[in-house]
PDB file of C-alpha atoms in Angstrom:
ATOM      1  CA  UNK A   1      11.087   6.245   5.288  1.00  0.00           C
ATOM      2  CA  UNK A   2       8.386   4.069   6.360  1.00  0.00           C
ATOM      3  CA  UNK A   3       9.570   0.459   7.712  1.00  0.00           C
ATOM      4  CA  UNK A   4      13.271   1.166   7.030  1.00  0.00           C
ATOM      5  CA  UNK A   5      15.802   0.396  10.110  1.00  0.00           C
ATOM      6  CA  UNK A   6      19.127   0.450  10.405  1.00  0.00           C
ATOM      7  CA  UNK A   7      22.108   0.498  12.643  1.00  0.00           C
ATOM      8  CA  UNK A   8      25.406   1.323  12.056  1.00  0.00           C
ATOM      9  CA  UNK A   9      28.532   1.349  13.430  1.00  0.00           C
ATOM     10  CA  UNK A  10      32.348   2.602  11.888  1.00  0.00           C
ATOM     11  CA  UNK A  11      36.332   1.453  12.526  1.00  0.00           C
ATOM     12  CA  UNK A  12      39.254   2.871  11.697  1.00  0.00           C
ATOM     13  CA  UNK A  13      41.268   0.207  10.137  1.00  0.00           C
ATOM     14  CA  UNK A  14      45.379  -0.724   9.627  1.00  0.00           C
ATOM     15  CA  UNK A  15      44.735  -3.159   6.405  1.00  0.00           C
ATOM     16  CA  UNK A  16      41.274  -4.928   5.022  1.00  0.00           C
ATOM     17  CA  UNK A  17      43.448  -8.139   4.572  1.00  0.00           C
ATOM     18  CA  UNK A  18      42.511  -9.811   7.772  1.00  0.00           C
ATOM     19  CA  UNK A  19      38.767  -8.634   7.773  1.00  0.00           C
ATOM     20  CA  UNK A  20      38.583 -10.059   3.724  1.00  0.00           C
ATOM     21  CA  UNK A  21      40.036 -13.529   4.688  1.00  0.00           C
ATOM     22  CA  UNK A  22      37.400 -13.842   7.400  1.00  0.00           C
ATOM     23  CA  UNK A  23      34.807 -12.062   5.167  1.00  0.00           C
ATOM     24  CA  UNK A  24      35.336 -15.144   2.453  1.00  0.00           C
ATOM     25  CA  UNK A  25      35.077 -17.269   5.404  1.00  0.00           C
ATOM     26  CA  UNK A  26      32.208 -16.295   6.609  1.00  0.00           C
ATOM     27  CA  UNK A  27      30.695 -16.029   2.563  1.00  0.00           C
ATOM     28  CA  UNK A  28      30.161 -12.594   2.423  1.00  0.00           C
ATOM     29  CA  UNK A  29      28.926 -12.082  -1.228  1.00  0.00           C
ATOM     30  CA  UNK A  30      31.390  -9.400  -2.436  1.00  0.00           C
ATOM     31  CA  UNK A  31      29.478  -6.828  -4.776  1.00  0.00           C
ATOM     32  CA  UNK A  32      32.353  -5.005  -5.809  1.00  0.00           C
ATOM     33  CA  UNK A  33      34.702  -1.848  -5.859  1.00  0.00           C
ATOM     34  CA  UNK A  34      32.250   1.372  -6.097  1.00  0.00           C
ATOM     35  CA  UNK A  35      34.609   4.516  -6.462  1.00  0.00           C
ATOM     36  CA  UNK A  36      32.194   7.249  -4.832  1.00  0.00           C
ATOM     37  CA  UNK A  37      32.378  10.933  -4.871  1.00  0.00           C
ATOM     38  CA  UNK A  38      29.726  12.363  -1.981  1.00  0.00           C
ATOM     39  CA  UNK A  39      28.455  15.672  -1.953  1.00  0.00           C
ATOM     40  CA  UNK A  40      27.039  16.902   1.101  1.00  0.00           C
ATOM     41  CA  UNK A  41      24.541  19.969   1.083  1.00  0.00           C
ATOM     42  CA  UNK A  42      23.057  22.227   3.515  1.00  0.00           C
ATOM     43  CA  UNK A  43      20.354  21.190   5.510  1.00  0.00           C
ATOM     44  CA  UNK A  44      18.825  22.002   9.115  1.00  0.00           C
ATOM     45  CA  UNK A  45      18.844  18.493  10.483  1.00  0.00           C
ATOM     46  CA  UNK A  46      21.253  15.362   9.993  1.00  0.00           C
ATOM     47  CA  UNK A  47      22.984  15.460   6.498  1.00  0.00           C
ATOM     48  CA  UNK A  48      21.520  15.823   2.738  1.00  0.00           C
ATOM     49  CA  UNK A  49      23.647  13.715   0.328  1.00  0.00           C
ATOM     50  CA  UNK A  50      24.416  13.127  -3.389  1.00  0.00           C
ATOM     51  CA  UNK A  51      26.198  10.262  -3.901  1.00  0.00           C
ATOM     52  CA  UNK A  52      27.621   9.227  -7.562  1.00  0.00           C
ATOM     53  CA  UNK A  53      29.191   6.233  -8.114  1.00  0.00           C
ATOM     54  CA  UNK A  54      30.313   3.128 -10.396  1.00  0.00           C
ATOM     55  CA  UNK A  55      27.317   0.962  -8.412  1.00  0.00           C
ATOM     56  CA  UNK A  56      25.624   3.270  -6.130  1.00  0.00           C
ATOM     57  CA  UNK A  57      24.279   6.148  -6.638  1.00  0.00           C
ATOM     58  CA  UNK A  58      21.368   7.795  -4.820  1.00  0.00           C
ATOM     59  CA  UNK A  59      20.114  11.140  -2.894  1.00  0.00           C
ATOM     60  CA  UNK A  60      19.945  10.508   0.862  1.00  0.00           C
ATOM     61  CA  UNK A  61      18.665  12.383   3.425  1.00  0.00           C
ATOM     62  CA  UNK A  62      19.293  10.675   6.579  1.00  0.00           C
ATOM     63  CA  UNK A  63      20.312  11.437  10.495  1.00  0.00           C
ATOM     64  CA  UNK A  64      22.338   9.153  12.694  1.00  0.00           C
ATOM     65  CA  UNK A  65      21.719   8.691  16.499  1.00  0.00           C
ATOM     66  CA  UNK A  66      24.547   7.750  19.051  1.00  0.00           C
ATOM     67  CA  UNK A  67      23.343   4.797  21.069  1.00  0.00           C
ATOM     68  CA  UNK A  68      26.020   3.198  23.255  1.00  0.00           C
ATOM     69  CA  UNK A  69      28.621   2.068  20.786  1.00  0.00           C
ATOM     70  CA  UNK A  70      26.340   1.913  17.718  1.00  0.00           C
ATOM     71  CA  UNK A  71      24.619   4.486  15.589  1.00  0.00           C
ATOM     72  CA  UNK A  72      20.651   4.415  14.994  1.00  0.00           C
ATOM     73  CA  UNK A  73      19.616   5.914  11.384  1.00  0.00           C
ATOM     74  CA  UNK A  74      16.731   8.076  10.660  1.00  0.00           C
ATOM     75  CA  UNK A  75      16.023   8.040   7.046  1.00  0.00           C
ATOM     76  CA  UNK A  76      13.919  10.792   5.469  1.00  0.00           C
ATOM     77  CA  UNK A  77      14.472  10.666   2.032  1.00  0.00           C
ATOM     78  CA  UNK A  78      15.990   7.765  -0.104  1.00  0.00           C
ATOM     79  CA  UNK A  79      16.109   7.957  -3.909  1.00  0.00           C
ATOM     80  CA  UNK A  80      18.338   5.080  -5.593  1.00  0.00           C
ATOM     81  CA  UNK A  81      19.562   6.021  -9.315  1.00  0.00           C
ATOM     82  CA  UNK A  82      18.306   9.694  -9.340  1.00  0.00           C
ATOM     83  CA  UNK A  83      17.080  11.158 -12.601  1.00  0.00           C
ATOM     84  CA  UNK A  84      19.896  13.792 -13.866  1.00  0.00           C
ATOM     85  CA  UNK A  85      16.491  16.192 -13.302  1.00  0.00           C
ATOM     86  CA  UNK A  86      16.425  15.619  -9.476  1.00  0.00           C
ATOM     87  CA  UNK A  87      20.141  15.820  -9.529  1.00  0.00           C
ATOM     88  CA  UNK A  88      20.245  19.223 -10.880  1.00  0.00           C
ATOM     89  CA  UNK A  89      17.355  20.454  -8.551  1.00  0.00           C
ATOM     90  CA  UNK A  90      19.499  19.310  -5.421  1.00  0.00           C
ATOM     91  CA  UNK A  91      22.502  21.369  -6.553  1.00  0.00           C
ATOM     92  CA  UNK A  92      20.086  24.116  -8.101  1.00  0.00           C
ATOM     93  CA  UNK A  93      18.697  24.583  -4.172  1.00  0.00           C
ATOM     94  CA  UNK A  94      21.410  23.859  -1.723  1.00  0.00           C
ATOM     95  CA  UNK A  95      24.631  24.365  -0.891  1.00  0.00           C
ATOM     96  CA  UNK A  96      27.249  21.680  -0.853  1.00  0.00           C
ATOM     97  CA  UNK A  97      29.314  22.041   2.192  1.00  0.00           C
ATOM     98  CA  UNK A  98      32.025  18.954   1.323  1.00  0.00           C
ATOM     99  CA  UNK A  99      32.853  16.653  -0.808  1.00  0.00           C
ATOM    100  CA  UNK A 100      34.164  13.053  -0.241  1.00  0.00           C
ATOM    101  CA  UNK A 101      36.045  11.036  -2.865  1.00  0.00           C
ATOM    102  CA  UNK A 102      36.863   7.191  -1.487  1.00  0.00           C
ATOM    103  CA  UNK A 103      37.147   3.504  -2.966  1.00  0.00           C
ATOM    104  CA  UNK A 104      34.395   1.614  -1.511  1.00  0.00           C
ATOM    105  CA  UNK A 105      34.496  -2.653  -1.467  1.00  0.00           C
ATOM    106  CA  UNK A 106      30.814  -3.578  -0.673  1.00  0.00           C
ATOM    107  CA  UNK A 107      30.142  -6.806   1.077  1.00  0.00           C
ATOM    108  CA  UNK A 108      26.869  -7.957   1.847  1.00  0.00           C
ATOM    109  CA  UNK A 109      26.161 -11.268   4.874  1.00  0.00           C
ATOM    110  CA  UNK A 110      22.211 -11.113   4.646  1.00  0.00           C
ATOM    111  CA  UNK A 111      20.750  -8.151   5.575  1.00  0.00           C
ATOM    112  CA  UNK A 112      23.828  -6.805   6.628  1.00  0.00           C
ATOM    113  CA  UNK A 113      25.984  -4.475   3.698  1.00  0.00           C
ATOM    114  CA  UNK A 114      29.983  -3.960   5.435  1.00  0.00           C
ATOM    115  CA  UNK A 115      32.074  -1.772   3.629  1.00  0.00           C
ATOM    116  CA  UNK A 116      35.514  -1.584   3.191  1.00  0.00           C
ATOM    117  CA  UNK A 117      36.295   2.337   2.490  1.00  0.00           C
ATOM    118  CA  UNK A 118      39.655   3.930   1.368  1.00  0.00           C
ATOM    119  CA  UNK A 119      40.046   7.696   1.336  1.00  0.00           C
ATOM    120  CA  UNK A 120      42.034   9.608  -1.314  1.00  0.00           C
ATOM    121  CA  UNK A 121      44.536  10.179   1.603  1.00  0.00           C
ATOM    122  CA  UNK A 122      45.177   6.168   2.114  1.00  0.00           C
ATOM    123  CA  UNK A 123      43.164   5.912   5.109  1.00  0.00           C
ATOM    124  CA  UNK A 124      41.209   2.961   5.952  1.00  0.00           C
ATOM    125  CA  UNK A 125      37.339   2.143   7.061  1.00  0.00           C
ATOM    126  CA  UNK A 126      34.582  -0.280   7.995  1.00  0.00           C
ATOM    127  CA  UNK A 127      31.079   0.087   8.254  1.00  0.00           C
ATOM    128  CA  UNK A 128      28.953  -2.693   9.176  1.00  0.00           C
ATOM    129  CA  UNK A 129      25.109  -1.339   8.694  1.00  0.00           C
ATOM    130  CA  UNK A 130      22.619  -3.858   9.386  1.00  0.00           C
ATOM    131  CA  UNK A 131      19.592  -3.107   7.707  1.00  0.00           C
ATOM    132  CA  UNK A 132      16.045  -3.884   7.648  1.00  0.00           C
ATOM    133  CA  UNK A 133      13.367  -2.505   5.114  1.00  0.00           C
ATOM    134  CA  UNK A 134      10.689  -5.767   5.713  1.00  0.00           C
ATOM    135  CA  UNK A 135       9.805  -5.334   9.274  1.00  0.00           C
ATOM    136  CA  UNK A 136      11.223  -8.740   9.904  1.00  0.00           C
ATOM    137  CA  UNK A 137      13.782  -7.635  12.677  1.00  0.00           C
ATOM    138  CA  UNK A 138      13.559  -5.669  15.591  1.00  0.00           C
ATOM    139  CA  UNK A 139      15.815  -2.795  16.906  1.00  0.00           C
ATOM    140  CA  UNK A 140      17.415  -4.848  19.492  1.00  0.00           C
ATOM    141  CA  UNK A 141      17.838  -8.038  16.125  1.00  0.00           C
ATOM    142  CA  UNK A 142      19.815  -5.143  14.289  1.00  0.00           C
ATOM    143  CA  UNK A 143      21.953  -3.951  16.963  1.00  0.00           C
ATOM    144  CA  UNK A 144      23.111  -7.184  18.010  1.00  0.00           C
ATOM    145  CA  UNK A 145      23.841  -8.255  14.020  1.00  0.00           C
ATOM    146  CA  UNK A 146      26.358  -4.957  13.806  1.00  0.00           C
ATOM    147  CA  UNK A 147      27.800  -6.489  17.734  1.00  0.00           C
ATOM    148  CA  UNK A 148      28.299  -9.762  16.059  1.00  0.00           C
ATOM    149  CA  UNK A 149      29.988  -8.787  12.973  1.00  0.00           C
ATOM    150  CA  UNK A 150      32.680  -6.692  14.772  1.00  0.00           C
ATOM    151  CA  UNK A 151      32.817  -9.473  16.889  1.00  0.00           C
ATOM    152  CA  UNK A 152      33.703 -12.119  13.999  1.00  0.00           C
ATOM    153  CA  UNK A 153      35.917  -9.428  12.564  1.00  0.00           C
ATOM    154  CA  UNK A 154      37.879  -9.077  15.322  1.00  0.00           C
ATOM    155  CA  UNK A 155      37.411  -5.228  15.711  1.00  0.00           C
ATOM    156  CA  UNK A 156      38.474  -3.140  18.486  1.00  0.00           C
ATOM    157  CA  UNK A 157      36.532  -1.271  20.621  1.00  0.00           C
ATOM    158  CA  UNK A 158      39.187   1.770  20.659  1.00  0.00           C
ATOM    159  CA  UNK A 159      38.953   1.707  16.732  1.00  0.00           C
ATOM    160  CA  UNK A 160      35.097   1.981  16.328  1.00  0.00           C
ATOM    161  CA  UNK A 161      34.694   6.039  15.701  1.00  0.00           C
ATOM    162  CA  UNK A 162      31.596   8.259  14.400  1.00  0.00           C
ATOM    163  CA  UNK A 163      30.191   7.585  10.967  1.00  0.00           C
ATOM    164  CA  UNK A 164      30.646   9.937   8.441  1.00  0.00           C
ATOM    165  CA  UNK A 165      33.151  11.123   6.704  1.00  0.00           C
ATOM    166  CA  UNK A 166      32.692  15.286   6.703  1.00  0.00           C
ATOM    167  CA  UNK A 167      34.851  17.320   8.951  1.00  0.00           C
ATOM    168  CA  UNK A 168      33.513  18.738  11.813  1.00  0.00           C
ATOM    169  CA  UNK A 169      31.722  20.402  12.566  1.00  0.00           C
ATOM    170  CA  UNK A 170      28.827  18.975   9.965  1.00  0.00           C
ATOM    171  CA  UNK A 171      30.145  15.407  11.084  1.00  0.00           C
ATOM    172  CA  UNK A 172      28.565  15.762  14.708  1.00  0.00           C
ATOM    173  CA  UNK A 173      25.444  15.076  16.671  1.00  0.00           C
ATOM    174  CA  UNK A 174      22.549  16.913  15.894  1.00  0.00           C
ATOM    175  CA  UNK A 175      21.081  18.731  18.717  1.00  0.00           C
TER     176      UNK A 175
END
């Protein structure tokens, strides 16, 4: 996707209660609870996904880069409120390979969304993405936003972990 950047980085949490105090402190607008199911289909490179929830819901086709700490996305497809045409076409050619149910709080501080994820099996997430679709950061602006944000947040290096949520071995680097 032309002029889209982002970079992203994932914790494993204990308890949002800490990171929502300081969230409200810091006047995070709070966009709500999405529950999301995410189906994941087959595809050569990074990972083709249908997500359907009570806010978002979109087709994504997207890669994610380790770079020290932090994860660099590669968006090539991005389709926000599919048509239940385009839905059926995804499932019609590919295979799902997983499926991931979870309780998603959405937070947004500018241009950069943090989520607060639960899994079915009670455990808990963060993902602070900061995102750029104007051009009006660079790279290096992004990177440092995500640094900051675990920084106010008070987040662990030994918690942050890979993003994604699909079980190896479709949640690893591409080659």
């Amino acid at each position: 996707m032309h002029g889209y950047k982002d970079y992203t980085l994932k914790a494993k949490l204990n308890s949002f209660n800490a990171i929502e105090d300081e969230l409200s402190r810091l006047n995070a607008l709070f966009v709500g609870t999405d529950k999301q199911t995410d189906y994941y289909f087959q595809v050569a490179k990074g990972k083709l996904k249908l997500r359907q929830g009570t806010i978002e819901n979109l087709i994504t086709h997207y890669e994610r880069i380790p770079e020290n700490g932090i994860e660099k996305t590669i968006v090539y497809r991005y389709e926000k409120n599919p048509s239940v045409e385009e839905i059926e076409s995804l499932k019609e050619s590919r295979n799902i390979i997983g499926k991931v149910e979870k309780q998603r709080k959405i937070y947004w501080l500018e241009n950069v969304k943090i989520h607060l994820d639960k899994m079915d099996d009670g455990q808990q997430f963060i993902e602070i993405e900061a995102i750029d679709v104007s051009n009006r950061f660079t790279e290096n602006d992004l990177k440092e936003q995500c640094f900051d944000i675990k920084s106010k947040l008070a987040i662990n290096d030994e918690d942050v972990i890979r993003t994604g949520y699909l079980p190896p071995p479709y949640n690893t680097p591409q080659a």
